[in-house]
Coordinates of C-alpha atoms in Angstrom, one line a residue:
M1 CA 21.0 -21.3 -48.7
R2 CA 18.2 -22.9 -46.6
Y3 CA 18.6 -26.6 -47.6
W4 CA 21.7 -27.2 -49.5
H5 CA 25.2 -25.9 -49.2
P6 CA 26.6 -23.5 -48.4
F7 CA 23.5 -23.5 -45.3
T8 CA 23.2 -20.1 -44.1
E9 CA 25.5 -21.4 -40.8
E10 CA 28.2 -21.6 -43.3
A11 CA 27.7 -18.7 -44.5
A12 CA 27.6 -17.1 -41.6
H13 CA 30.7 -18.5 -40.1
Q14 CA 32.8 -17.4 -43.4
I15 CA 31.6 -13.8 -43.1
K16 CA 32.9 -14.0 -39.7
K17 CA 35.9 -15.4 -40.6
D18 CA 36.3 -13.0 -43.2
G19 CA 35.9 -9.9 -41.2
I20 CA 33.1 -8.3 -43.0
T21 CA 31.7 -4.6 -41.7
R22 CA 28.7 -4.3 -43.4
L23 CA 26.2 -6.4 -44.8
V24 CA 23.4 -6.9 -47.1
V25 CA 21.0 -9.5 -47.1
L26 CA 19.3 -10.1 -51.1
P27 CA 17.1 -13.2 -51.0
L28 CA 16.9 -14.4 -54.5
Y29 CA 12.7 -14.2 -54.3
P30 CA 11.3 -11.1 -56.3
Q31 CA 8.2 -11.2 -53.9
F32 CA 8.1 -11.4 -50.1
S33 CA 6.9 -14.9 -48.2
I34 CA 7.0 -15.6 -44.9
S35 CA 7.7 -19.1 -46.1
T36 CA 10.4 -17.8 -48.4
T37 CA 12.2 -15.0 -47.6
G38 CA 11.3 -14.9 -44.2
S39 CA 12.2 -18.2 -43.5
S40 CA 15.9 -17.0 -44.5
I41 CA 15.5 -14.0 -42.5
R42 CA 14.2 -16.0 -39.2
A43 CA 17.4 -18.4 -39.6
L44 CA 19.7 -15.7 -40.2
H45 CA 18.3 -13.9 -36.8
D46 CA 18.8 -16.8 -35.0
I47 CA 22.4 -17.0 -35.9
F48 CA 23.6 -13.6 -35.5
R49 CA 21.8 -12.9 -32.4
K50 CA 23.5 -16.1 -30.6
D51 CA 27.0 -15.1 -31.6
N52 CA 28.7 -11.6 -30.1
V53 CA 30.6 -10.5 -33.4
L54 CA 27.7 -10.9 -35.6
S55 CA 25.1 -9.9 -33.5
K56 CA 26.9 -6.2 -33.5
L57 CA 27.2 -6.5 -37.3
P58 CA 25.2 -3.9 -39.3
V59 CA 22.9 -5.5 -41.5
A60 CA 20.6 -4.7 -44.3
I61 CA 17.8 -6.5 -45.4
I62 CA 16.2 -6.3 -48.8
K63 CA 12.5 -8.1 -48.3
S64 CA 11.5 -7.7 -51.5
W65 CA 12.5 -6.6 -55.4
Y66 CA 9.4 -7.0 -57.7
R67 CA 9.0 -3.7 -58.3
R68 CA 12.6 -2.9 -59.6
D69 CA 12.8 -1.6 -63.1
G70 CA 15.4 -3.4 -63.9
Y71 CA 13.7 -6.3 -62.9
I72 CA 10.2 -5.8 -64.4
K73 CA 12.1 -4.8 -67.5
S74 CA 14.4 -7.7 -67.7
M75 CA 11.2 -9.9 -67.4
A76 CA 9.3 -8.2 -70.5
D77 CA 12.6 -8.5 -72.3
L78 CA 12.4 -12.5 -72.2
I79 CA 9.1 -12.9 -72.8
E80 CA 9.4 -10.6 -75.8
K81 CA 11.8 -12.7 -77.0
E82 CA 10.0 -16.0 -76.3
L83 CA 6.8 -14.8 -78.2
Q84 CA 8.9 -14.3 -81.2
S85 CA 9.2 -18.3 -81.5
F86 CA 5.5 -18.2 -82.4
D87 CA 4.4 -18.0 -85.8
N88 CA 1.3 -16.2 -84.5
P89 CA 2.7 -14.1 -81.4
Q90 CA -0.3 -12.0 -80.8
E91 CA -2.3 -15.2 -80.1
V92 CA -0.3 -16.5 -77.8
M93 CA -1.6 -17.0 -74.1
I94 CA 0.8 -15.8 -71.4
F95 CA 0.7 -18.3 -68.6
F96 CA 2.4 -17.0 -65.1
S97 CA 3.3 -20.0 -63.1
A98 CA 4.1 -18.7 -59.3
H99 CA 5.1 -20.9 -56.1
G100 CA 2.3 -21.7 -54.3
V101 CA 1.7 -21.0 -50.5
P102 CA -0.8 -22.1 -48.1
V103 CA -3.9 -19.9 -48.2
T104 CA -3.7 -19.5 -44.0
Y105 CA -0.7 -17.8 -44.4
V106 CA -2.4 -15.1 -46.5
V107 CA -5.8 -14.8 -44.6
N108 CA -4.6 -15.4 -40.9
A109 CA -1.0 -14.6 -41.0
G110 CA -0.4 -11.6 -43.2
D111 CA 1.6 -12.8 -45.6
P112 CA 1.6 -10.0 -48.7
Y113 CA 2.8 -12.8 -51.2
K114 CA -0.1 -12.9 -52.8
D115 CA -0.9 -9.1 -53.4
Q116 CA 2.8 -9.0 -54.4
M117 CA 2.5 -11.2 -56.8
E118 CA -0.3 -9.8 -58.6
E119 CA 1.0 -6.6 -58.7
C120 CA 4.0 -7.9 -60.0
I121 CA 2.2 -9.4 -62.9
Y122 CA 0.1 -5.8 -63.2
L123 CA 4.1 -4.4 -64.0
I124 CA 5.0 -6.6 -66.1
M125 CA 2.0 -6.7 -68.7
Q126 CA 1.9 -2.6 -67.9
E127 CA 5.7 -3.1 -69.5
L128 CA 4.7 -5.2 -72.3
K129 CA 2.0 -3.2 -73.0
A130 CA 3.9 0.1 -73.5
R131 CA 6.0 -2.0 -76.2
G132 CA 3.0 -2.8 -78.3
I133 CA 2.6 -6.4 -76.7
D134 CA -1.3 -7.1 -75.3
N135 CA -1.4 -10.7 -75.0
K136 CA -3.9 -12.1 -72.7
H137 CA -2.1 -13.5 -69.6
R138 CA -3.3 -16.0 -66.6
L139 CA -1.7 -16.0 -63.1
A140 CA -1.7 -19.2 -61.6
Y141 CA 0.1 -21.0 -58.5
Q142 CA 1.8 -24.5 -58.9
S143 CA 4.0 -26.9 -56.5
R144 CA 1.6 -27.7 -53.6
V145 CA 1.9 -30.2 -51.0
G146 CA 0.3 -31.6 -48.1
P147 CA -3.5 -31.5 -46.9
V148 CA -4.1 -28.0 -46.4
Q149 CA -5.7 -25.4 -48.9
W150 CA -3.2 -23.4 -51.2
L151 CA -3.4 -20.4 -53.2
K152 CA -5.7 -20.5 -55.8
P153 CA -6.4 -20.9 -59.0
Y154 CA -3.8 -23.9 -59.2
T155 CA -1.4 -24.5 -62.3
D156 CA -2.4 -27.5 -63.0
E157 CA -6.3 -27.0 -62.9
V158 CA -6.0 -23.6 -65.1
L159 CA -3.8 -25.4 -67.7
V160 CA -6.6 -28.0 -68.6
E161 CA -9.4 -25.1 -68.3
L162 CA -7.3 -23.0 -71.1
G163 CA -7.5 -26.2 -73.3
Q164 CA -11.1 -26.4 -72.7
E165 CA -11.6 -22.6 -73.6
G166 CA -9.9 -23.2 -77.1
V167 CA -6.5 -21.6 -76.2
K168 CA -3.8 -23.2 -78.8
S169 CA -0.4 -21.0 -78.3
L170 CA 0.8 -20.8 -74.4
L171 CA 4.1 -19.2 -73.3
A172 CA 4.7 -20.4 -69.5
V173 CA 6.7 -18.1 -67.4
P174 CA 8.0 -18.9 -63.8
V175 CA 7.8 -15.8 -62.5
S176 CA 8.7 -16.4 -58.7
F177 CA 12.0 -18.1 -60.0
V178 CA 14.8 -16.7 -61.0
S179 CA 17.0 -19.6 -61.4
E180 CA 16.6 -23.0 -63.3
H181 CA 16.2 -26.2 -60.9
I182 CA 12.9 -28.7 -60.3
E183 CA 10.2 -26.9 -60.4
T184 CA 11.3 -25.3 -64.0
L185 CA 12.8 -28.2 -65.3
E186 CA 10.7 -30.9 -64.1
E187 CA 7.3 -29.2 -63.0
I188 CA 6.9 -27.1 -65.6
D189 CA 8.9 -28.1 -68.6
M190 CA 7.8 -32.0 -68.3
E191 CA 4.9 -32.2 -66.2
Y192 CA 2.6 -29.1 -67.2
K193 CA 3.6 -29.2 -70.4
E194 CA 2.8 -33.0 -71.1
L195 CA -0.6 -31.8 -68.8
A196 CA -1.2 -28.8 -71.1
L197 CA -0.7 -30.4 -74.7
K198 CA -3.3 -33.6 -73.7
S199 CA -5.9 -30.7 -72.8
G200 CA -5.6 -29.6 -76.2
V201 CA -2.7 -26.7 -76.1
E202 CA -0.8 -27.2 -79.9
N203 CA 2.1 -24.7 -79.1
W204 CA 4.1 -24.4 -76.2
G205 CA 6.3 -22.2 -74.9
R206 CA 8.6 -21.2 -71.7
V207 CA 10.1 -18.3 -70.8
P208 CA 13.7 -19.1 -69.1
A209 CA 14.4 -18.2 -65.5
L210 CA 16.5 -14.5 -65.4
G211 CA 19.6 -16.5 -64.0
C212 CA 22.4 -14.3 -64.9
T213 CA 20.9 -12.1 -67.5
S214 CA 23.1 -8.7 -67.6
S215 CA 20.1 -6.3 -66.9
F216 CA 18.9 -8.3 -63.9
I217 CA 22.4 -8.7 -62.4
A218 CA 23.2 -5.2 -62.6
D219 CA 19.6 -4.3 -60.9
L220 CA 20.7 -6.6 -58.2
A221 CA 24.1 -4.8 -57.3
D222 CA 22.3 -1.5 -57.7
A223 CA 20.0 -2.7 -55.0
V224 CA 23.1 -3.7 -52.9
I225 CA 24.3 -0.4 -53.1
E226 CA 21.4 1.3 -52.5
A227 CA 20.7 -0.3 -49.2
L228 CA 23.9 -0.3 -47.5
P229 CA 23.6 3.0 -45.9
S230 CA 20.1 1.6 -43.9
A231 CA 22.6 -1.2 -42.6
T232 CA 22.1 -1.5 -38.3
P233 CA 22.7 -4.0 -36.0
M234 CA 20.2 -7.1 -36.1
S235 CA 20.3 -7.6 -32.3
T236 CA 22.0 -5.8 -29.2
L237 CA 23.2 -7.1 -26.0
A238 CA 22.9 -3.3 -24.3
T239 CA 19.7 -4.5 -22.5
P240 CA 18.8 -3.6 -18.7
S241 CA 20.2 -5.8 -16.2
S242 CA 18.0 -8.8 -15.2
A243 CA 17.5 -7.5 -11.8
Q244 CA 16.2 -4.4 -13.6
Q245 CA 14.0 -5.9 -16.1
F246 CA 12.4 -8.5 -12.7
R247 CA 11.7 -5.7 -11.0
H248 CA 9.6 -3.2 -13.3
N249 CA 7.8 -6.3 -14.8
P250 CA 8.4 -9.7 -13.3
V251 CA 5.8 -11.6 -15.7
G252 CA 7.2 -10.3 -18.8
Y253 CA 10.7 -10.7 -17.5
A254 CA 9.9 -14.7 -17.2
I255 CA 8.0 -14.4 -20.5
K256 CA 10.6 -13.3 -21.7
I257 CA 13.2 -15.4 -20.2
F258 CA 11.3 -18.4 -21.6
F259 CA 10.8 -16.9 -25.0
G260 CA 14.4 -15.8 -25.4
S261 CA 15.9 -19.3 -24.2
F262 CA 13.3 -21.8 -26.1
F263 CA 11.5 -22.6 -29.2
T264 CA 8.4 -20.8 -29.3
L265 CA 5.4 -23.1 -31.2
L266 CA 2.6 -20.3 -32.1
L267 CA 0.2 -22.0 -34.4
L268 CA -3.7 -22.4 -35.3
L269 CA -4.4 -19.7 -37.6
F270 CA -3.0 -16.4 -35.2
P271 CA -2.7 -12.6 -36.3
H272 CA -0.1 -10.8 -38.5
H273 CA 1.1 -8.4 -35.8
L274 CA 1.6 -11.1 -32.9
Y275 CA 3.7 -13.4 -35.5
K276 CA 5.4 -10.1 -36.3
A277 CA 6.4 -8.7 -33.3
L278 CA 7.8 -11.6 -31.9
E279 CA 10.0 -12.4 -34.8
D280 CA 10.9 -8.7 -34.5
R281 CA 12.1 -9.3 -31.0
L282 CA 14.3 -12.6 -32.4
V283 CA 11.9 -14.9 -31.1
R284 CA 12.3 -18.3 -33.1
T285 CA 8.9 -19.3 -33.9
Y286 CA 7.0 -22.0 -35.7
K287 CA 4.0 -21.5 -37.7
D288 CA 2.2 -25.2 -39.0
D289 CA 5.0 -25.9 -41.7
I290 CA 6.5 -22.1 -42.9
T291 CA 9.8 -23.8 -41.6
L292 CA 9.5 -26.8 -43.7
P293 CA 11.2 -27.1 -47.0
R294 CA 9.2 -28.2 -49.8
G295 CA 8.6 -32.0 -49.8
D296 CA 8.8 -32.7 -46.3
S297 CA 5.4 -34.2 -44.4
V298 CA 3.9 -31.3 -42.7
G299 CA 2.3 -33.8 -40.1
P300 CA 5.2 -35.4 -38.6
A301 CA 7.1 -32.7 -38.3
L302 CA 5.1 -30.3 -36.6
L303 CA 4.2 -33.2 -34.6
E304 CA 7.8 -33.5 -33.5
A305 CA 8.2 -29.6 -33.5
I306 CA 5.2 -29.4 -30.4
E307 CA 7.2 -32.4 -28.9
A308 CA 10.5 -30.6 -29.2
S309 CA 8.8 -27.2 -27.6
H310 CA 8.9 -25.7 -23.8
I311 CA 6.1 -23.2 -24.6
A312 CA 2.9 -23.2 -26.7
V313 CA 1.2 -19.8 -27.7
I314 CA -1.9 -20.5 -29.1
V315 CA -4.8 -17.9 -30.8
F316 CA -7.3 -19.2 -32.0
S317 CA -9.3 -17.8 -35.4
K318 CA -13.5 -17.4 -35.3
N319 CA -13.7 -21.0 -37.2
Y320 CA -11.0 -23.0 -36.4
A321 CA -13.1 -25.8 -35.0
D322 CA -14.1 -26.0 -38.8
S323 CA -10.4 -27.5 -39.5
S324 CA -9.8 -31.1 -38.5
W325 CA -5.9 -30.3 -39.0
C326 CA -6.2 -27.4 -36.2
L327 CA -8.1 -29.7 -34.0
D328 CA -5.3 -32.5 -34.2
E329 CA -3.2 -29.6 -33.7
L330 CA -4.7 -28.6 -30.7
V331 CA -5.0 -32.2 -29.1
H332 CA -1.1 -33.1 -29.6
I333 CA -0.2 -29.6 -28.0
M334 CA -2.5 -30.4 -24.9
E335 CA -1.2 -34.1 -24.7
C336 CA 2.0 -32.8 -24.7
K337 CA 2.4 -29.1 -23.2
A338 CA -0.6 -28.3 -21.3
D339 CA -0.9 -30.3 -18.9
K340 CA 0.0 -28.9 -15.7
N341 CA 0.5 -31.8 -12.5
D342 CA 3.0 -29.9 -11.0
R343 CA 1.6 -27.1 -8.3
K344 CA 5.0 -24.9 -8.6
Q345 CA 4.6 -25.0 -12.7
L346 CA 1.0 -23.4 -12.2
E347 CA 2.5 -21.1 -9.5
A348 CA 5.4 -20.3 -12.4
L349 CA 3.0 -19.7 -15.0
A350 CA 0.3 -18.0 -13.3
G351 CA 0.3 -17.4 -9.7
S352 CA -2.1 -14.8 -9.8
H353 CA -5.1 -13.1 -10.8
K354 CA -3.4 -9.9 -10.9
W355 CA -1.2 -11.4 -13.3
F356 CA -3.4 -10.7 -16.2
G357 CA -5.2 -7.7 -17.3
D358 CA -9.2 -7.7 -17.0
G359 CA -11.1 -10.2 -19.8
S360 CA -8.1 -12.4 -19.7
R361 CA -9.4 -16.4 -19.7
I362 CA -6.8 -18.7 -18.4
I363 CA -7.9 -22.4 -19.3
I364 CA -5.6 -25.0 -17.6
T365 CA -5.9 -28.6 -18.3
T366 CA -4.7 -31.3 -15.5
R367 CA -4.7 -34.8 -14.8
D368 CA -4.9 -33.9 -11.0
E369 CA -7.7 -31.6 -9.4
H370 CA -6.0 -31.0 -6.5
V371 CA -3.5 -28.8 -8.7
L372 CA -6.4 -26.0 -9.6
K373 CA -8.2 -26.3 -6.2
T374 CA -4.7 -25.1 -4.5
R375 CA -4.4 -22.6 -6.8
K376 CA -8.1 -21.1 -5.9
V377 CA -8.9 -20.9 -9.7
D378 CA -12.4 -20.0 -10.4
H379 CA -14.1 -22.7 -12.3
I380 CA -13.5 -26.1 -12.9
S381 CA -15.0 -28.4 -15.3
E382 CA -14.9 -32.2 -15.6
V383 CA -14.3 -33.6 -18.7
T384 CA -17.0 -35.9 -19.8
L385 CA -17.0 -39.0 -22.3
L386 CA -18.1 -39.2 -25.1
S387 CA -22.2 -40.1 -26.1
Q388 CA -22.5 -43.3 -28.6
D389 CA -23.4 -40.9 -31.4
E390 CA -20.3 -38.7 -30.6
G391 CA -18.3 -41.6 -30.2
I392 CA -19.7 -43.2 -34.0
H393 CA -18.4 -40.1 -35.1
L394 CA -15.1 -39.9 -33.8
F395 CA -14.4 -43.3 -34.6
K396 CA -15.8 -43.1 -38.1
K397 CA -13.2 -40.1 -39.1
H398 CA -10.5 -42.8 -38.3
A399 CA -11.6 -46.0 -39.4
Y400 CA -14.0 -45.4 -42.4
N401 CA -12.4 -46.3 -45.8
E402 CA -14.1 -44.6 -48.3
E403 CA -12.0 -46.6 -51.0
E404 CA -12.6 -50.0 -49.8
P405 CA -15.5 -49.9 -47.5
L406 CA -15.9 -52.8 -44.9
K407 CA -19.3 -54.8 -45.5
D408 CA -19.8 -54.9 -42.3
Y409 CA -18.6 -51.2 -40.9
G410 CA -21.7 -50.3 -39.4
K411 CA -21.8 -53.5 -37.1
L412 CA -18.5 -54.0 -36.6
S413 CA -18.1 -50.2 -35.3
L414 CA -20.5 -50.3 -33.0
R415 CA -18.9 -52.8 -31.1
V416 CA -15.4 -50.8 -30.9
V417 CA -17.2 -47.8 -29.5
S418 CA -18.7 -50.0 -27.0
Y419 CA -15.4 -51.2 -25.9
A420 CA -13.6 -47.9 -26.1
H421 CA -16.8 -46.4 -23.6
G422 CA -16.8 -42.9 -24.7
L423 CA -13.1 -42.4 -24.4
P424 CA -11.4 -40.4 -27.6
L425 CA -8.2 -41.5 -27.2
A426 CA -9.1 -45.2 -27.9
L427 CA -11.3 -44.6 -30.3
K428 CA -8.8 -42.4 -32.1
V429 CA -5.9 -44.9 -31.9
L430 CA -8.0 -48.2 -32.6
G431 CA -10.1 -46.1 -35.6
S432 CA -6.5 -45.5 -37.2
F433 CA -5.4 -48.9 -36.6
L434 CA -8.4 -50.5 -37.8
Y435 CA -8.7 -48.3 -41.4
D436 CA -7.0 -50.7 -43.7
K437 CA -8.0 -54.0 -42.5
N438 CA -10.9 -56.4 -43.3
E439 CA -13.4 -57.9 -41.5
K440 CA -11.3 -60.7 -40.2
E441 CA -8.6 -58.5 -39.2
W442 CA -11.4 -56.7 -37.1
M443 CA -12.5 -59.9 -35.3
S444 CA -9.3 -60.7 -34.8
T445 CA -8.1 -56.8 -33.0
F446 CA -11.5 -57.5 -30.6
D447 CA -10.6 -61.0 -29.5
R448 CA -6.9 -59.5 -28.9
L449 CA -8.4 -56.7 -26.9
K450 CA -10.3 -58.8 -24.8
E451 CA -6.9 -60.5 -23.2
I452 CA -4.5 -57.6 -24.3
P453 CA -5.1 -53.7 -24.7
E454 CA -3.5 -51.5 -27.4
S455 CA -0.1 -50.3 -25.7
E456 CA -0.5 -47.2 -27.0
I457 CA -3.7 -46.6 -25.2
V458 CA -2.1 -47.7 -21.9
E459 CA 1.1 -46.0 -21.9
K460 CA -1.2 -42.5 -22.4
L461 CA -3.1 -43.8 -19.8
K462 CA -0.8 -44.7 -17.4
I463 CA 0.9 -40.9 -17.1
S464 CA -2.0 -40.6 -14.0
Y465 CA -1.0 -43.7 -12.7
D466 CA 3.2 -42.9 -13.1
G467 CA 2.5 -39.9 -11.1
L468 CA 1.0 -41.6 -7.9
K469 CA 3.2 -42.6 -4.8
K470 CA 3.8 -46.0 -3.8
L471 CA 0.9 -46.7 -1.3
E472 CA -1.4 -45.3 -3.8
K473 CA -0.7 -47.2 -6.9
E474 CA -1.2 -50.3 -4.7
L475 CA -4.3 -48.9 -3.7
F476 CA -5.5 -48.3 -6.9
L477 CA -4.1 -51.7 -8.2
D478 CA -6.4 -53.4 -5.4
I479 CA -9.5 -51.4 -6.4
A480 CA -9.0 -52.2 -10.1
C481 CA -8.5 -56.2 -9.4
F482 CA -10.8 -56.8 -6.6
F483 CA -12.8 -53.6 -5.7
R484 CA -14.5 -52.5 -8.6
H485 CA -18.5 -52.1 -7.9
R486 CA -18.2 -52.9 -4.4
I487 CA -19.3 -50.7 -1.5
K488 CA -16.8 -48.3 -0.6
D489 CA -17.4 -48.8 3.0
N490 CA -17.0 -52.2 3.4
A491 CA -13.7 -52.0 1.1
M492 CA -12.5 -48.9 3.2
E493 CA -12.8 -51.4 6.1
I494 CA -10.1 -53.6 4.4
F495 CA -7.8 -51.5 4.0
E496 CA -7.9 -49.7 6.8
A497 CA -6.7 -53.2 8.3
C498 CA -4.2 -53.6 5.5
G499 CA -2.5 -50.5 6.9
F500 CA -3.2 -48.3 3.9
H501 CA -4.9 -45.0 5.6
P502 CA -7.1 -44.8 2.6
D503 CA -8.8 -41.7 2.8
I504 CA -6.3 -39.5 2.0
G505 CA -5.6 -42.1 -1.0
I506 CA -9.1 -42.3 -2.4
K507 CA -8.9 -38.3 -2.5
V508 CA -6.1 -38.4 -4.5
L509 CA -7.5 -41.4 -6.7
I510 CA -10.5 -39.2 -7.5
Q511 CA -8.8 -36.3 -8.1
K512 CA -6.3 -37.8 -10.8
A513 CA -9.9 -39.4 -12.3
L514 CA -8.9 -42.5 -11.8
I515 CA -11.6 -43.9 -9.7
T516 CA -15.1 -42.7 -9.2
I517 CA -17.7 -43.3 -6.9
D518 CA -21.1 -44.0 -8.4
S519 CA -24.5 -43.4 -7.2
Y520 CA -24.8 -46.2 -5.2
G521 CA -21.5 -45.6 -2.8
R522 CA -19.6 -48.4 -5.3
F523 CA -16.2 -48.1 -6.1
D524 CA -16.2 -47.7 -10.3
M525 CA -13.8 -46.6 -13.3
H526 CA -13.5 -46.9 -16.8
D527 CA -13.2 -50.0 -18.3
L528 CA -10.1 -49.2 -20.2
V529 CA -8.5 -47.8 -17.2
Q530 CA -9.1 -50.8 -15.6
E531 CA -8.0 -53.0 -18.4
M532 CA -4.4 -50.5 -17.8
A533 CA -4.1 -51.9 -14.2
H534 CA -4.6 -55.1 -15.3
D535 CA -1.9 -54.5 -17.7
I536 CA 0.4 -53.4 -14.7
V537 CA 0.1 -56.3 -12.7
R538 CA 0.9 -58.8 -15.7
G539 CA 3.5 -56.8 -16.1
E540 CA 4.9 -57.3 -12.7
H541 CA 4.4 -60.7 -12.4
L542 CA 5.4 -62.2 -15.9
S543 CA 5.9 -65.7 -13.8

C-alpha cells in the first residue's frame, strides 16, 4: 500500500525475496488518476529502477479496469439488491459519490479520471437499464482538501440540492472505492447521511463496497491472467556509454544526468505530454500535491519539496498569474532554486546561445549583475521596488483579517508600507505576522522594528552580504553605518586612506544591489538593507 503496511517498498522486497519471475501490477482503483494509480506506479518505478534484479523483472501494469464486464455487472448487482430495501424502489435517486481530484489535474495535466468516471457511471446505468431499472441518478465528488478547486459538483452541495428539490429516497453508491474505509464508513455513512436527512431526504441507503464479492474477484483474476503476456521490464540497463552520450548530445546528457540522479520538481500547470514523457523515462516528478496522501497540508509539503529538489522545471500556463497559489510557488522556487550567483553554475546550465533552439527564452535571476555580464546575456533588467499602491495591495493580501478587521487598518497599514519602502519580502513577512494581531500589538511591533528589524527579513537580505569577501563586507558596513547619503567622491578618499582600494569593492556592492549611487552622487541603500547592516554590527559587538 502507499500509506500503510505493507508499504510498496516492503512488497518489492518480498517480490525479490520470493524470486518472482513475472509480475502483474493491479491497482485497486477502477479508474485511473495521476494522484492514485499514477502515484503508485511512480513509486514502483522509482524502487525498481534502482535495483539490478527488479529492473529486469517483466512487469505488466493494469492502469484501469472500470470497463470490464465483471466489474460493471458486480456494481449493478449490488445496486439492484439495495434498491429492493426501499418501499418504492423506482422512486429512489441513485447517487454516485466518487473521490475527487483537483481540477488542475484534469484541465492542465491531462488526468483522464473525470472522463473515465463519467463513462463508468454510464456503463453501470446501461447495465441497470437492461435489467429494467431506469431510476434517476447523479454523480458528485467527495473528499476535497486544501485551498485549490476540486472537481465539481461536490457531494455535500448536491445532497442539499436534492433535498431542496424534493428527493425523499436516496441510495448512495461509493463508485471509486472497492473496500470499506474512513471515506465510506465515516464520510458517507455518517457525515453525508446526516446532511441528507437534514436537507429533506427521508429514506437513506448505501451500497456496500465490492470487497470480496465473488463475481468481482473472479473478474480481477481474469484481468491478471490476460495481462501476463504483456509483461516487460520496467527499465533496462542496456544504455549507451556515458562517453557516447556526451559526444552525441552534451546538453541532453547533462540534463539526463541531473534528471536521472535527482528529485525533479515540476510545477505550475504544465502540459500532460511533458509530465508523461518524464514519467516514462523514470524521472521522479512532483506536481503540486499529486504525491501527497490525503490529509497532508499541501502548502508546507510543497515548500519542502521545492527546497529538497535540485532542479525545477517550470512551465507556465496562460493564466498562471491569476492564481495566488501559483505565484507563491513561483516566489519560493525563485528564492530557493533560480538565483545563480556562481559563474560556474551558470556556465554548466547555459554555457552558450547555441545550446538552445530558435525562439527559446532563458530567464536568469541573480543577486550579482557581474555573473550576467560575464556570460554576455542579451538583456539585463533590474528589479524595481513596489510603488505605494502596489505595496498596499500586497500587504493587504497577507495582513487584512476579514473576520476580525482592525479598526484603524488603513492608517496602520500605511505605516508598515512606508517602513518596507517597496520591498516585497518585508511586506509579506510583516503582513503574515500582523494578520491576527490587535491594534496594541501592531503598535508594539512598530516600536520594536525601530530598534530590531524582523529576523526573517534580515536573514534573507543577508544572503547577498554573506557572499562578499572580507574587505567588501567591511566596506559595506562602513557605508551603511557612516557614509549613507555622503558624497561618493569624498568618501572614496577616506576609504583609500584606510587601505580599502575601494573602486572594485564599490562596483561589487552595486552589482549585488546592496548599495546605489543617487542622482546627487551620494551613497544610498534601502532602509532595511541598512538595518540589516546595523543588526550585523550589533551581533559582532554584543559587549
